[in-house]
Each structure stands twice: as C-alpha cells, then as structure tokens.
mmCIF file of C-alpha atoms and ligand atoms in Angstrom:
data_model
loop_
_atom_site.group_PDB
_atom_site.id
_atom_site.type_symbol
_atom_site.label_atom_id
_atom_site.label_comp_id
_atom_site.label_asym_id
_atom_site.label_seq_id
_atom_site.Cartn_x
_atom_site.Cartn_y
_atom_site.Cartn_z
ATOM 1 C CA UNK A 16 11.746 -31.293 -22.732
ATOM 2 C CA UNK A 17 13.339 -30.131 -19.494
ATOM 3 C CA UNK A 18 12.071 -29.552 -16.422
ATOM 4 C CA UNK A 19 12.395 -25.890 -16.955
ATOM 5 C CA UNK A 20 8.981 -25.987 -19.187
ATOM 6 C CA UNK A 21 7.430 -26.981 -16.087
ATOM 7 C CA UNK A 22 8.245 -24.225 -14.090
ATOM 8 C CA UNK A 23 5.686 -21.301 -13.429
ATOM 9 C CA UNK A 24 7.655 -18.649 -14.580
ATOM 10 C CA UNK A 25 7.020 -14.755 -13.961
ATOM 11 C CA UNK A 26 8.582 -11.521 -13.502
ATOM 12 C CA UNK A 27 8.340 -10.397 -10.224
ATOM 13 C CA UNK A 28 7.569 -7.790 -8.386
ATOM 14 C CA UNK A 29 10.657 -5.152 -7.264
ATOM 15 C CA UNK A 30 10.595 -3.828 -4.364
ATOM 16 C CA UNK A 31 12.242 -0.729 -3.402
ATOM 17 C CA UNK A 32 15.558 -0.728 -2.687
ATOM 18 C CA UNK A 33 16.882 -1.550 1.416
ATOM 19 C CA UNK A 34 20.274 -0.536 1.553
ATOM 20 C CA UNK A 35 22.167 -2.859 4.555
ATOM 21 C CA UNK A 36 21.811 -1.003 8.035
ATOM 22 C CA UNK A 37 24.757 0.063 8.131
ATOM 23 C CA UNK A 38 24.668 2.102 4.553
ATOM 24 C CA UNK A 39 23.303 5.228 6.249
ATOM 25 C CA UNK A 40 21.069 7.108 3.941
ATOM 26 C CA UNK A 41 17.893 9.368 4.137
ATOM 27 C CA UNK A 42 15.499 6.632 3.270
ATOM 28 C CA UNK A 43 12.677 8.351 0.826
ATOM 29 C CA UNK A 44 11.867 5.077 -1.228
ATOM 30 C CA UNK A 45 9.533 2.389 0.152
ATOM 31 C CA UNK A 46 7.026 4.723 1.983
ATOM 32 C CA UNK A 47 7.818 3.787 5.311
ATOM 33 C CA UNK A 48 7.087 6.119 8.499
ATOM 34 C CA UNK A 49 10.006 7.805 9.691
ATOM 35 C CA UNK A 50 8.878 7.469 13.807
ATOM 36 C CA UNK A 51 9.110 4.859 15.823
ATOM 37 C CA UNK A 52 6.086 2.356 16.824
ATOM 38 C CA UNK A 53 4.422 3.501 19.997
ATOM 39 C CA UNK A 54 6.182 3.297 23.411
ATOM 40 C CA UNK A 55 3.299 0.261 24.496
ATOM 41 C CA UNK A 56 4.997 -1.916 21.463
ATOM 42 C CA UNK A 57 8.275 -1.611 23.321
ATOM 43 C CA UNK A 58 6.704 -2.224 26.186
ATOM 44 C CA UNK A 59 5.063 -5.755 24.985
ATOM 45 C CA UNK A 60 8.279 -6.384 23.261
ATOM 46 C CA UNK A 61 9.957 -6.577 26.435
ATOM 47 C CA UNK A 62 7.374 -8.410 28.433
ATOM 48 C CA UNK A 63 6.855 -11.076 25.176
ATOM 49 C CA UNK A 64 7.228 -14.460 26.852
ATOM 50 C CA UNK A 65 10.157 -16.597 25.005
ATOM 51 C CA UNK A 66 8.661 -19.795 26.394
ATOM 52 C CA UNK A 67 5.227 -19.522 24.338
ATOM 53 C CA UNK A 68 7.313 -19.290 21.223
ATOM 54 C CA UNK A 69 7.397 -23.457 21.203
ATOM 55 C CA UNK A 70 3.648 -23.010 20.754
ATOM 56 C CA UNK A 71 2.390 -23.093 17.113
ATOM 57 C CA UNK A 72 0.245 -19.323 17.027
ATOM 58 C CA UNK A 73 -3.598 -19.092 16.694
ATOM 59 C CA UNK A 74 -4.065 -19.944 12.932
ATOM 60 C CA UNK A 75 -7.625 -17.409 12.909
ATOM 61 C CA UNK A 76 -4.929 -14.569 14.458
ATOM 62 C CA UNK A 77 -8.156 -14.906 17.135
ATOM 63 C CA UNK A 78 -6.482 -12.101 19.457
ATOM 64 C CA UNK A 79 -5.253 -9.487 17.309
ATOM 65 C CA UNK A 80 -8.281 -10.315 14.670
ATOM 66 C CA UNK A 81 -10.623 -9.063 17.512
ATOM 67 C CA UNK A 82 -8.736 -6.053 18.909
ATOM 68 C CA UNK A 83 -9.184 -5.221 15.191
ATOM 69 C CA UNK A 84 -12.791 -5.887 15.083
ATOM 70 C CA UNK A 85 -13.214 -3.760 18.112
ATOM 71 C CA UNK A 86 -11.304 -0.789 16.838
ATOM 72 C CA UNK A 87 -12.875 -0.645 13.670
ATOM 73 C CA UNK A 88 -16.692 -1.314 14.562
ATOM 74 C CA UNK A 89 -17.366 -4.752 12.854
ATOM 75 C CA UNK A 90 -17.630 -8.075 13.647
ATOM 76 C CA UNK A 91 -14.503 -10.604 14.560
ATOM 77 C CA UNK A 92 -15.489 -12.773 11.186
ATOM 78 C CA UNK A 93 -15.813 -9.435 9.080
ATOM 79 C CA UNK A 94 -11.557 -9.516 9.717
ATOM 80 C CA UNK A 95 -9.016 -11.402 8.062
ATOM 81 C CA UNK A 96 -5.169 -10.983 9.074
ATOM 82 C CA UNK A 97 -1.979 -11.580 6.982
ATOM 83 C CA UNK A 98 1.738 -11.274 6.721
ATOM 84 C CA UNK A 99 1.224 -7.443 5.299
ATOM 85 C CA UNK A 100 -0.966 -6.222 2.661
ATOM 86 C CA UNK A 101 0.824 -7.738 0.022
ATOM 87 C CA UNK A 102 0.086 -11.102 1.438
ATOM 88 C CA UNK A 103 -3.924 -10.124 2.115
ATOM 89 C CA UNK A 104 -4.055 -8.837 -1.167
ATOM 90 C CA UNK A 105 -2.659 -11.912 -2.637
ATOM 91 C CA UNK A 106 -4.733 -14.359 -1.265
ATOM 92 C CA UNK A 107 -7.822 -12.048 -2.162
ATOM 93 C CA UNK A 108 -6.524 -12.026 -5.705
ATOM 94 C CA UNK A 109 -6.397 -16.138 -5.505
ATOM 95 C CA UNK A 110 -9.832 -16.328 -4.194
ATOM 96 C CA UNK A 111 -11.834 -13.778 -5.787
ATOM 97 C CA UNK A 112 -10.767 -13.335 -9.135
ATOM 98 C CA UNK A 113 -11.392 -17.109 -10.386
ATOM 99 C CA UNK A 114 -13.228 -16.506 -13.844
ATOM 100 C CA UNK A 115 -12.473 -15.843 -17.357
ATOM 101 C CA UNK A 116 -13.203 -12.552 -17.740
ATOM 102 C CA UNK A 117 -10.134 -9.962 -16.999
ATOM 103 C CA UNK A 118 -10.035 -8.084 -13.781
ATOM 104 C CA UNK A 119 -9.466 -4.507 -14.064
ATOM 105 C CA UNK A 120 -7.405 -1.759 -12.430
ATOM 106 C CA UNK A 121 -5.395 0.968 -13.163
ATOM 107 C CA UNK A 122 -2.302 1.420 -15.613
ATOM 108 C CA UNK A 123 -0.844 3.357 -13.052
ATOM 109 C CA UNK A 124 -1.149 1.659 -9.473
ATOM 110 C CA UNK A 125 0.674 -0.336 -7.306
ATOM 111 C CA UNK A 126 2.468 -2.264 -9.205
ATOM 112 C CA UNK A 127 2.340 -5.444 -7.464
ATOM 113 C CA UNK A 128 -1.346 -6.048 -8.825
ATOM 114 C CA UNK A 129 -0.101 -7.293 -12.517
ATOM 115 C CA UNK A 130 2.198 -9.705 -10.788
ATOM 116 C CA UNK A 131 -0.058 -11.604 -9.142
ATOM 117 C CA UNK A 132 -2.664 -11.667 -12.032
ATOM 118 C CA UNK A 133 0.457 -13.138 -13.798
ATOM 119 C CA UNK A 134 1.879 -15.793 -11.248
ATOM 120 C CA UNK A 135 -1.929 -17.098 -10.336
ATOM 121 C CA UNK A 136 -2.584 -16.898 -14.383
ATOM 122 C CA UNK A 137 -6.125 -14.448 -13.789
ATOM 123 C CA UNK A 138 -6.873 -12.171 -17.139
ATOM 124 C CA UNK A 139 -6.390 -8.292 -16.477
ATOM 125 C CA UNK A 140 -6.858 -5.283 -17.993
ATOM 126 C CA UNK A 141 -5.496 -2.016 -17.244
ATOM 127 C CA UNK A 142 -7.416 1.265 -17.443
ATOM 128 C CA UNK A 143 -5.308 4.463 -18.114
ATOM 129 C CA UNK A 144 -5.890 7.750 -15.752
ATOM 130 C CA UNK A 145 -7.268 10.973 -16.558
ATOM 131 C CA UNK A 146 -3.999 13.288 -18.062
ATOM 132 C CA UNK A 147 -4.727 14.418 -14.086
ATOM 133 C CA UNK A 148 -4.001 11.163 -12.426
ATOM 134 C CA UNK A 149 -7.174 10.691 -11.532
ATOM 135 C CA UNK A 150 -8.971 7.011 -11.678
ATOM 136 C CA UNK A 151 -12.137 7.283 -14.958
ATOM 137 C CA UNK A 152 -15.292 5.604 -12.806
ATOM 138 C CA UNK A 153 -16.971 4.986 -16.192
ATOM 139 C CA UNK A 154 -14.162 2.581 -16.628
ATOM 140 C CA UNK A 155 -15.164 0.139 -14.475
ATOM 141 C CA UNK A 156 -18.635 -0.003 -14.830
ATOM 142 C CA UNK A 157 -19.242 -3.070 -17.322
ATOM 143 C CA UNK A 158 -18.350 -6.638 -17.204
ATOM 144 C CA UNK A 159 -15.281 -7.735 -15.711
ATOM 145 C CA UNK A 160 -13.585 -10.741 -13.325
ATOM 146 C CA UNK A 161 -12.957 -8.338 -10.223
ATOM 147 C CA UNK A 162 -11.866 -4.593 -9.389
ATOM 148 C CA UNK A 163 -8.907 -3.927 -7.905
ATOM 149 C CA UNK A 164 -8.802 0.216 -6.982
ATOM 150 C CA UNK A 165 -5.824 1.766 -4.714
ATOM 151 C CA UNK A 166 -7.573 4.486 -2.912
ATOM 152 C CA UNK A 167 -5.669 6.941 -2.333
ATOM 153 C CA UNK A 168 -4.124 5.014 -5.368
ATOM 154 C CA UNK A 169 -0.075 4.356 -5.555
ATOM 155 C CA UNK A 170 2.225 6.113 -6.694
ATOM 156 C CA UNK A 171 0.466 8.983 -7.630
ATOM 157 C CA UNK A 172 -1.301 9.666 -4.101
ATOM 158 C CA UNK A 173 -4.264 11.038 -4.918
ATOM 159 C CA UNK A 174 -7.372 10.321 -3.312
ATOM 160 C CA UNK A 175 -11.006 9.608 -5.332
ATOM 161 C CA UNK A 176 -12.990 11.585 -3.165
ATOM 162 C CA UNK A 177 -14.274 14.632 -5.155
ATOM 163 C CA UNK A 178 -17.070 12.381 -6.183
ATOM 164 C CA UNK A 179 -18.341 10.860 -2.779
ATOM 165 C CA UNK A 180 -20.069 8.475 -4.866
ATOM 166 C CA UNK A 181 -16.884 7.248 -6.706
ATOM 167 C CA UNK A 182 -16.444 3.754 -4.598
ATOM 168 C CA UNK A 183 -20.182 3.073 -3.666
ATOM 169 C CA UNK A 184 -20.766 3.623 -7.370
ATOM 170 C CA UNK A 185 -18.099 0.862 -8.772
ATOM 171 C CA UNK A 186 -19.436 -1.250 -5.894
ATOM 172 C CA UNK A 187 -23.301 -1.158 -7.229
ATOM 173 C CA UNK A 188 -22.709 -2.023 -10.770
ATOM 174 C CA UNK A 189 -20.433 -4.893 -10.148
ATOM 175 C CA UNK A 190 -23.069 -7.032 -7.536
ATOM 176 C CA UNK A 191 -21.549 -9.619 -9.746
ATOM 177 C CA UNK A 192 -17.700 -9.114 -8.886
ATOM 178 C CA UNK A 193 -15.817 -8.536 -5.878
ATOM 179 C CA UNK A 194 -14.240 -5.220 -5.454
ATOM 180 C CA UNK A 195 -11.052 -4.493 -3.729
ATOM 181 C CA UNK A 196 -10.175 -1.332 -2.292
ATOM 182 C CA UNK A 197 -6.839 -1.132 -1.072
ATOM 183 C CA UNK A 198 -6.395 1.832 1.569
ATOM 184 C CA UNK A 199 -2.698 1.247 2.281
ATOM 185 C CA UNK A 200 -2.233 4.910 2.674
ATOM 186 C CA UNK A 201 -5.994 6.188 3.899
ATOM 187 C CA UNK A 202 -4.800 7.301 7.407
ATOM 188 C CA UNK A 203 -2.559 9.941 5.768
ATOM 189 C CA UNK A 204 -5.693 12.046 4.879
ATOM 190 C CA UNK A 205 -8.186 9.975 2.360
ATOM 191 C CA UNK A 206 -11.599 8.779 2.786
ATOM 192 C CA UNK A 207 -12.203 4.936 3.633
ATOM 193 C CA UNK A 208 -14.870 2.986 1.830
ATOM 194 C CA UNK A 209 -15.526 0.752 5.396
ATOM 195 C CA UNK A 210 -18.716 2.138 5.753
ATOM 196 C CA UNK A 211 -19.959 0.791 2.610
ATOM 197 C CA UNK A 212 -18.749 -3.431 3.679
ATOM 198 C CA UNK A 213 -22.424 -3.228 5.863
ATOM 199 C CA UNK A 214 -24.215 -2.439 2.523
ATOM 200 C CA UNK A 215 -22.909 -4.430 0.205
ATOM 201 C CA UNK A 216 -21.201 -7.796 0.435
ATOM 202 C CA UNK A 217 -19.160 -7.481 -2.469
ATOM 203 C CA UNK A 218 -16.362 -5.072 -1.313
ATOM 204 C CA UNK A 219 -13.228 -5.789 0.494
ATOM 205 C CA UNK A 220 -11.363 -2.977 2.036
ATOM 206 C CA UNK A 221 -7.496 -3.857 2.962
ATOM 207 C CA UNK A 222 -5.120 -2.453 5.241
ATOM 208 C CA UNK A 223 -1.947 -2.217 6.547
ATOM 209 C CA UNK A 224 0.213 -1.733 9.868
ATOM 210 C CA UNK A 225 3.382 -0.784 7.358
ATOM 211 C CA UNK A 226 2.822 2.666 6.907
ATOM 212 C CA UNK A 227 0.668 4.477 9.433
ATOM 213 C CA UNK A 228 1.613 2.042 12.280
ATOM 214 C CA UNK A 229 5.167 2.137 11.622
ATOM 215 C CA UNK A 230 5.640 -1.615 10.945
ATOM 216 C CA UNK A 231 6.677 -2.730 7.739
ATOM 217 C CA UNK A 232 9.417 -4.715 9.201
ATOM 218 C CA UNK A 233 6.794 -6.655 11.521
ATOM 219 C CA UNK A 234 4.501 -7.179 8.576
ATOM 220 C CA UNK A 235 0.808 -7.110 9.502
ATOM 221 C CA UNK A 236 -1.818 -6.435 7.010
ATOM 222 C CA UNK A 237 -6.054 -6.760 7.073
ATOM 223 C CA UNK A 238 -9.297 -6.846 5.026
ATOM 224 C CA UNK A 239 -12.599 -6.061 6.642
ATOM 225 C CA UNK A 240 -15.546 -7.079 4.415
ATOM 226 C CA UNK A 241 -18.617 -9.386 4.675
ATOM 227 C CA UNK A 242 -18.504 -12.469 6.870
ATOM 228 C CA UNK A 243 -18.715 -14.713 3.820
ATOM 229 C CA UNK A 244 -15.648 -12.995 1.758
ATOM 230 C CA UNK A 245 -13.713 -13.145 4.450
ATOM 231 C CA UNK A 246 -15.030 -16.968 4.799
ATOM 232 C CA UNK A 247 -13.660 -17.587 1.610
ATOM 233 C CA UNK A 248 -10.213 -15.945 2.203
ATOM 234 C CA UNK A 249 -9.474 -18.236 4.932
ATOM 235 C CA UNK A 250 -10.766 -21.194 3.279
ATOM 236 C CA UNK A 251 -7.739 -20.099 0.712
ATOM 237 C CA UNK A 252 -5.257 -19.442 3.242
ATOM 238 C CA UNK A 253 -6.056 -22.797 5.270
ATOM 239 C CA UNK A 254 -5.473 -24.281 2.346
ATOM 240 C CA UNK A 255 -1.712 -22.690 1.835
ATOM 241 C CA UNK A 256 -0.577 -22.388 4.630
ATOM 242 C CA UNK A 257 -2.658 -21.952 8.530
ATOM 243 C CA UNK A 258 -0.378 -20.371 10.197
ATOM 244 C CA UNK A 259 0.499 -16.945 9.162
ATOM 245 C CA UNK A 260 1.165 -14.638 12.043
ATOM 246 C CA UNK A 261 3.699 -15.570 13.963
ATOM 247 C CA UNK A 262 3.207 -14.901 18.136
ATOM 248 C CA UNK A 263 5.454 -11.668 18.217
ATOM 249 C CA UNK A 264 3.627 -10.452 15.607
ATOM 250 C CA UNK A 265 -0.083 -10.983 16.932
ATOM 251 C CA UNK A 266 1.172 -9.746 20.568
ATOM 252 C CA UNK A 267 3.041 -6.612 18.903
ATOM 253 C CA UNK A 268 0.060 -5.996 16.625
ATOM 254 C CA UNK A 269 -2.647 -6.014 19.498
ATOM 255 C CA UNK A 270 0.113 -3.024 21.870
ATOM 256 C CA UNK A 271 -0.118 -0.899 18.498
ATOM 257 C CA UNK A 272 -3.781 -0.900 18.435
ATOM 258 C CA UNK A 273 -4.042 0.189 22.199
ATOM 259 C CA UNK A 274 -2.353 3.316 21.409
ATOM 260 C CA UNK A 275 -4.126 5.464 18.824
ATOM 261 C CA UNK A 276 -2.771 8.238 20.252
ATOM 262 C CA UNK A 277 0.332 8.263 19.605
ATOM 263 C CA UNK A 278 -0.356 6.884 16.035
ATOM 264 C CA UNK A 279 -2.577 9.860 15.275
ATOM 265 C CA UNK A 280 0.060 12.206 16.475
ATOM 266 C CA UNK A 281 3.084 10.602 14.161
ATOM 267 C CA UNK A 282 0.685 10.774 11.145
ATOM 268 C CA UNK A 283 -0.207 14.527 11.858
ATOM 269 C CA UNK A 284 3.314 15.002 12.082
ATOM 270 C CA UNK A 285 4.186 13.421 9.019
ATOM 271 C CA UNK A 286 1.016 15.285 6.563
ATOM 272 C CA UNK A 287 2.909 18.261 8.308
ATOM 273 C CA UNK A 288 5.445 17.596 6.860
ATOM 274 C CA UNK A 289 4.166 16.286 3.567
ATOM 275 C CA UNK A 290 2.623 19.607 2.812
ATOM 276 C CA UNK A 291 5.656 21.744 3.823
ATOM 277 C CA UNK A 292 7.666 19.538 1.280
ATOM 278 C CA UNK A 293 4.947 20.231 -1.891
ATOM 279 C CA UNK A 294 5.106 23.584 -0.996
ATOM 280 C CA UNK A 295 8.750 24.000 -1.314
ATOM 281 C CA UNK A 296 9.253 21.574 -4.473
ATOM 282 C CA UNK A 297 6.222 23.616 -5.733
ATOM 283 C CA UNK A 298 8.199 27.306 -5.048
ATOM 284 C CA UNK A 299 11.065 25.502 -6.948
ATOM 285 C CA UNK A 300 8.899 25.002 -10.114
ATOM 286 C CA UNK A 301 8.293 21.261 -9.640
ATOM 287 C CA UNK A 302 4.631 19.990 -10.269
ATOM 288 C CA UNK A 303 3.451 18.390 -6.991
ATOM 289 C CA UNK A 304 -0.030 16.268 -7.255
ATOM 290 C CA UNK A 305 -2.286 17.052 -4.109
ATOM 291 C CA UNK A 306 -0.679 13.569 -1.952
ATOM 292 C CA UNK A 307 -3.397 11.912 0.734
ATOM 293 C CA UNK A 308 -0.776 9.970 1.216
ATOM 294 C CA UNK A 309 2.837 9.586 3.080
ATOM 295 C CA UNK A 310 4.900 10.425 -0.135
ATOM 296 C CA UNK A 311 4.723 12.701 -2.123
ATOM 297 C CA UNK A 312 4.386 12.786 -6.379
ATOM 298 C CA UNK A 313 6.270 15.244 -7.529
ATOM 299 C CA UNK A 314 7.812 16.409 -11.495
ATOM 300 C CA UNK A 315 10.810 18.660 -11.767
ATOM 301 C CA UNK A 316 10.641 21.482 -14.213
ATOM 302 C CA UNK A 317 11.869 20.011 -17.623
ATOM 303 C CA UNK A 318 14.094 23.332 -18.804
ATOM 304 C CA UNK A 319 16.281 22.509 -15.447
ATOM 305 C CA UNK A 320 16.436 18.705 -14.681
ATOM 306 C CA UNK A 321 14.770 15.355 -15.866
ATOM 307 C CA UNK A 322 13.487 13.223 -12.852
ATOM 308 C CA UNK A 323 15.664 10.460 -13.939
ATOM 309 C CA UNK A 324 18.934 12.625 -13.640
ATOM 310 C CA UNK A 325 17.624 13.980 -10.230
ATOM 311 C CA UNK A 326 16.983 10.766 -8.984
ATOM 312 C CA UNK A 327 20.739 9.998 -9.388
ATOM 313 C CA UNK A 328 22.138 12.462 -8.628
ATOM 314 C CA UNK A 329 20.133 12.543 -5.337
ATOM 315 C CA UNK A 330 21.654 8.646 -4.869
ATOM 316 C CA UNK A 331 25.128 9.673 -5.156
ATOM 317 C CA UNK A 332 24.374 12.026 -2.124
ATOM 318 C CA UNK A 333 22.759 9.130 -0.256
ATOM 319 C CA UNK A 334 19.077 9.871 -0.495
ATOM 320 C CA UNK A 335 17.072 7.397 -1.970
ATOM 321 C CA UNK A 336 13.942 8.303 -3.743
ATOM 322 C CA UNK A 337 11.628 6.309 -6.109
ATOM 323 C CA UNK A 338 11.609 6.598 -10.249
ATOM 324 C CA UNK A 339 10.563 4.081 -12.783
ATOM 325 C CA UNK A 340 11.046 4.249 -16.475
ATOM 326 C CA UNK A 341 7.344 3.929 -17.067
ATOM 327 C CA UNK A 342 5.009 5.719 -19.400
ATOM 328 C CA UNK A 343 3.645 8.856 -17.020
ATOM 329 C CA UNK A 344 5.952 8.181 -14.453
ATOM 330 C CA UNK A 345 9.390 8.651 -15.940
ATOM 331 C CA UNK A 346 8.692 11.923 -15.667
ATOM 332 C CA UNK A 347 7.927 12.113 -11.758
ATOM 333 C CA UNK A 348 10.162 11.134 -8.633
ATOM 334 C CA UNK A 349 8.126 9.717 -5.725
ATOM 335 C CA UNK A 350 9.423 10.817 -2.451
ATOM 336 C CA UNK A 351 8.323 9.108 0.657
ATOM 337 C CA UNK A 352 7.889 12.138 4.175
ATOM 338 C CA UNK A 353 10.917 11.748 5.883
ATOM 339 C CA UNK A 354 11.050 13.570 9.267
ATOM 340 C CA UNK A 355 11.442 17.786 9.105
ATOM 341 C CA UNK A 356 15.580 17.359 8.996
ATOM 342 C CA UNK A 357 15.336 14.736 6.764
ATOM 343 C CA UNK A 358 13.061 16.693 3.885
ATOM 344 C CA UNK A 359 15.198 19.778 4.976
ATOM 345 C CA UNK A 360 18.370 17.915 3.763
ATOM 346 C CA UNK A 361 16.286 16.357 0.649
ATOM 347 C CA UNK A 362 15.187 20.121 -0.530
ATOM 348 C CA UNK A 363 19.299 21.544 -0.085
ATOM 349 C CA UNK A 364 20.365 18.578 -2.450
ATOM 350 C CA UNK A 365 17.477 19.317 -4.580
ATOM 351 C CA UNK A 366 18.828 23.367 -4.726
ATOM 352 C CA UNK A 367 22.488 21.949 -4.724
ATOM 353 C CA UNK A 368 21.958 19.954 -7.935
ATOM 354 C CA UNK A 369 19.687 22.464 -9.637
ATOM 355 C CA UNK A 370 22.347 24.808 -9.061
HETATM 356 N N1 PMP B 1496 -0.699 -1.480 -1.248
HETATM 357 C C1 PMP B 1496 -0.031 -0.393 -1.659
HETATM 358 C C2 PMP B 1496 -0.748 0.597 -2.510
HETATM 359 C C3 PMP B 1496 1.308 -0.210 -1.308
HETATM 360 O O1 PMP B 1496 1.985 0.848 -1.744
HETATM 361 C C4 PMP B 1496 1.946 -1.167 -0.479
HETATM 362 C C5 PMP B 1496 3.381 -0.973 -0.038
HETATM 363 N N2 PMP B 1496 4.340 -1.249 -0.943
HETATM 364 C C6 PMP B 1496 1.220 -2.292 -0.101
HETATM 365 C C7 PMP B 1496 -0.108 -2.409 -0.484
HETATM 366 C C8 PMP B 1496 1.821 -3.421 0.671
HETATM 367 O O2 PMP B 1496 2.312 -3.058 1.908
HETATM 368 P P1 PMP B 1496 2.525 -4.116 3.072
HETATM 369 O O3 PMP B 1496 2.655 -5.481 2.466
HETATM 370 O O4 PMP B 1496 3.759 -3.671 3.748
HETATM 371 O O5 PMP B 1496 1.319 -4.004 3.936
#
C-alpha cells in the first residue's frame, strides 16, 4: 500500500496549445476572438482602484451577477457567476448529476465533459452523431442522470435549430433530470434556449465572456436557470471555495456588459469573416460544416492532403490550428476566425502546401 492508491487519479483535460507571448504565431486553436475587449474595459482598467484589492470580493459576484440579470431579462438569483465556463460547468456537473444512472451527451462535444464525469466519479454515456454531425433528439429521451448538450455543439459548430423544438423537447421528457445547455458559442449566430429557463425549472443555460466578449484571459463564465438550480450551485460552490471572482474581474466584467455595441460589431465582423473562410476552403475542395460558431470545421480533400499532415505542416509555418486523433475528427482540422489578414495568410499556406 502506498499513498499513491489513495490518490484520485484521472486524465485530464488538454487544452489547446498557448505558445509563450513572445512565439508569434497566427493563433487559430483555442477559439478565442481576435479583437480587443471594448474601449469602456480599458477605461475601468485604468480607473480600477488598487486600494480595494486588500478587500476580500463579494462572494454572490452581487455587482456583476446583476448587470447580468439586467441584460439578459431575469432575475439576480436566476444568475450564477464563475471563473469561466469550465468552472460553471463544473460545479453544475458536481451538483446536478448526483445519481446512479449515467448522464448523457455527445461522443463528439467538448471534450472537457468526460473529464469531469471522471474526476467527480458520475456514470456517462456518450451518444454518437448523425454521419452529418448533427445531435439524434431520440437519444436523449429515456432515463438518464442528467443531459449535458453543447448548442451550437463543439467542435463541430453546428447549431440544433432546424427543429425549433429540439431543446424544449429534451427539456420535457427529462422533468426528472437537469439539463445543461452550454451556449459557449451562441452569439456567433445560434439560437439560445433562455427563453425556455421561465418554463421549466429543469434547464440550465451557461455562458461565457471567453469568446464573444473577448476575455478568455479574464475568465468569466454564467448559468441563468431557475432560482432553485442556481440555489443549489452556490450551495456547492460555498462549499469549495466562496470566493471566486476576483475584484478586477467583477469590475472588468460589469464595463463589458455596458458596451453591447461594440461587442455586436466584433462578432459581425468575425461571422464575416467565418463565412468568407468556408467559402474559400470550400472552392479548394475541403468539406466545411455550416459553423454558428467562431471556428470553423473543416475536412481537406483526401486525394490531396490528410488533416493530420495539414495540420503540421501549417505548425511549421507558425499557424496553429486544432486536430485530434479521434474517431470522426481525425479527419477534420478546426480552425478558430482569425481577423481578414490573418485567414488571408491561413488560406496562402493552405494553397502553398497543397501545391
Ligand atoms: N464550452 C465549450 C463548448 C467550449 O468550447 C469552451 C472553451 N474551450 C468552454 C465551454 C469553456 O470556456 P471558458 O471556460 O473559457 O468559458
């Protein structure tokens, strides 16, 4: 016996890669917005007051919970705050999914929601997609410990919305399960399932600032659902750790939110971009899924290149671009919208190497 048997061991999650700052590259990886935060951030930054740093924060996140609230049309205890998504999403996996039967999501989906089934020990089951991509409702209709569904779902970006139905319907047969609906990407073009969190107190819709808001490096994520979910989330997080968001963060968080503007411009900007990018990979003979999201799912033609080989070779040159030797996905690179020079210079390497 060693000490080692004790340990809870698992196999984490791997991000993608972040080369050092000074390792310039085109950056087409980790989905991150390729524009600044608004001017008001900034702004805030330069106005945040040192001195109130020897103060422990709010531990509800009272402030930036209710500029939240406002924005979004619900109530301040419909909101619950975190350190990103990721850390919303894991304490909604530690308090919701607390049974023995598995919860279910995806084969292919983010790929952080097996990990945390595995380090909190909760049963899953994964449900393959259509040979389209696309998430099989009849899947998670029966029994089950909790849904998890990424909508538009990861890495393949497409968005469930054909069927208008396809959430509501998930929702109503599982009155006996929580459902989360994780909408990291919605403001690039999907449909959000808020609506439905005044009709039925078992769904949990979750956020982020990372990707639309342009701060994945100040790491702010949310879930808006019924007051007693998000009752039971904090109950959970009081009971890890109270204070999450740190006072930059809440300050920072609450500028963002007073300038929609600007955020609705950068993400026009970037589906701009998104759908001159499919169109050229598409002219090139690549097979290009229809993306809701800021990336963009996309399979080389097989007579010219494999994805794996274009993936390094694109490296080499110094542009970084997502592939994982997975089942359906080895065969795909996922390429996150870089800015119009930056997608210029992807599509010349692209032509360079398939030369
Ligand atoms: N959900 C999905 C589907 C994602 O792709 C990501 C980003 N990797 C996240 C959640 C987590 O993002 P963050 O923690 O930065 O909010």
């Amino acid at each position: 016996m060693s000490w080692e048997d004790k340990v809870r061991k698992v196999v984490p999650y791997i991000p993608g890669e972040q080369p050092s700052d000074d390792h310039k590259v085109i950056k087409l990886n980790t989905n991150e917005m390729p524009y600044p935060p608004s001017p008001k951030v900034s702004e805030a930054l330069a106005g945040f007051d040192t001195e109130s740093l020897r103060l422990y924060p709010a531990p509800d996140v009272g402030p930036l919970r209710d500029a939240l609230a406002a924005r979004y049309g619900v109530a301040c205890d419909e909101v619950f705050v975190g350190v990103g998504s990721d850390d919303v999403l894991a304490t909604a996996f530690l308090t919701f999914f607390y049974s023995d039967k598995p919860v279910i999501f995806p084969d292919i989906t983010y790929s952080f929601y097996d990990v945390w089934c595995d380090v909190y020990r909760i049963p899953y089951e994964t449900k393959k997609l259509d040979e389209d991509y696309h998430i099989v409702k009849a899947d998670y209709l029966g029994e089950n410990g909790g849904i998890v569904i990424a909508n538009p779902n990861a890495p393949t970006g497409i968005s469930e919305e054909r069927d208008v139905r396809f959430i509501e319907d998930i929702v109503t047969a599982n009155p006996e399960s929580v459902v989360i609906v994780d909408e990291a990407y919605v403001d690039f073009g999907g449909v959000s399932a808020l609506p439905l969190i005044k009709k039925y107190d078992n769904v949990l819709i979750v956020r982020t600032f990372s990707k639309s808001r342009a701060f994945a490096g100040m790491r702010i994520g949310f879930a808006m659902g019924n007051s007693r979910l998000i009752k039971y989330m904090n109950d959970v997080k009081y009971s890890v750790n109270s204070y999450t968001m740190n006072r930059p963060a809440i300050e920072l968080g609450i500028a963002a939110l007073s300038d929609e503007e600007y955020y609705e411009k950068a993400v026009a900007k970037v589906v701009k971009t998104r759908q001159w990018t499919k169109k050229e990979l598409e002219d090139r003979g690549f097979s290009v899924t229809d993306s809701k999201t800021n990336f963009v799912f996309a399979a080389p033609p097989e007579d010219k290149i494999s994805a794996k080989e274009l993936f390094l070779q694109l490296k080499q040159r110094d542009i970084y671009v997502r592939w994982w030797d997975k089942d359906r996905l080895r065969e795909r690179l996922r390429i996150s919208v870089g800015t119009d020079v930056e997608m210029q210079a992807f599509v010349a390497a692209v032509d360079e190497i398939m030369a």
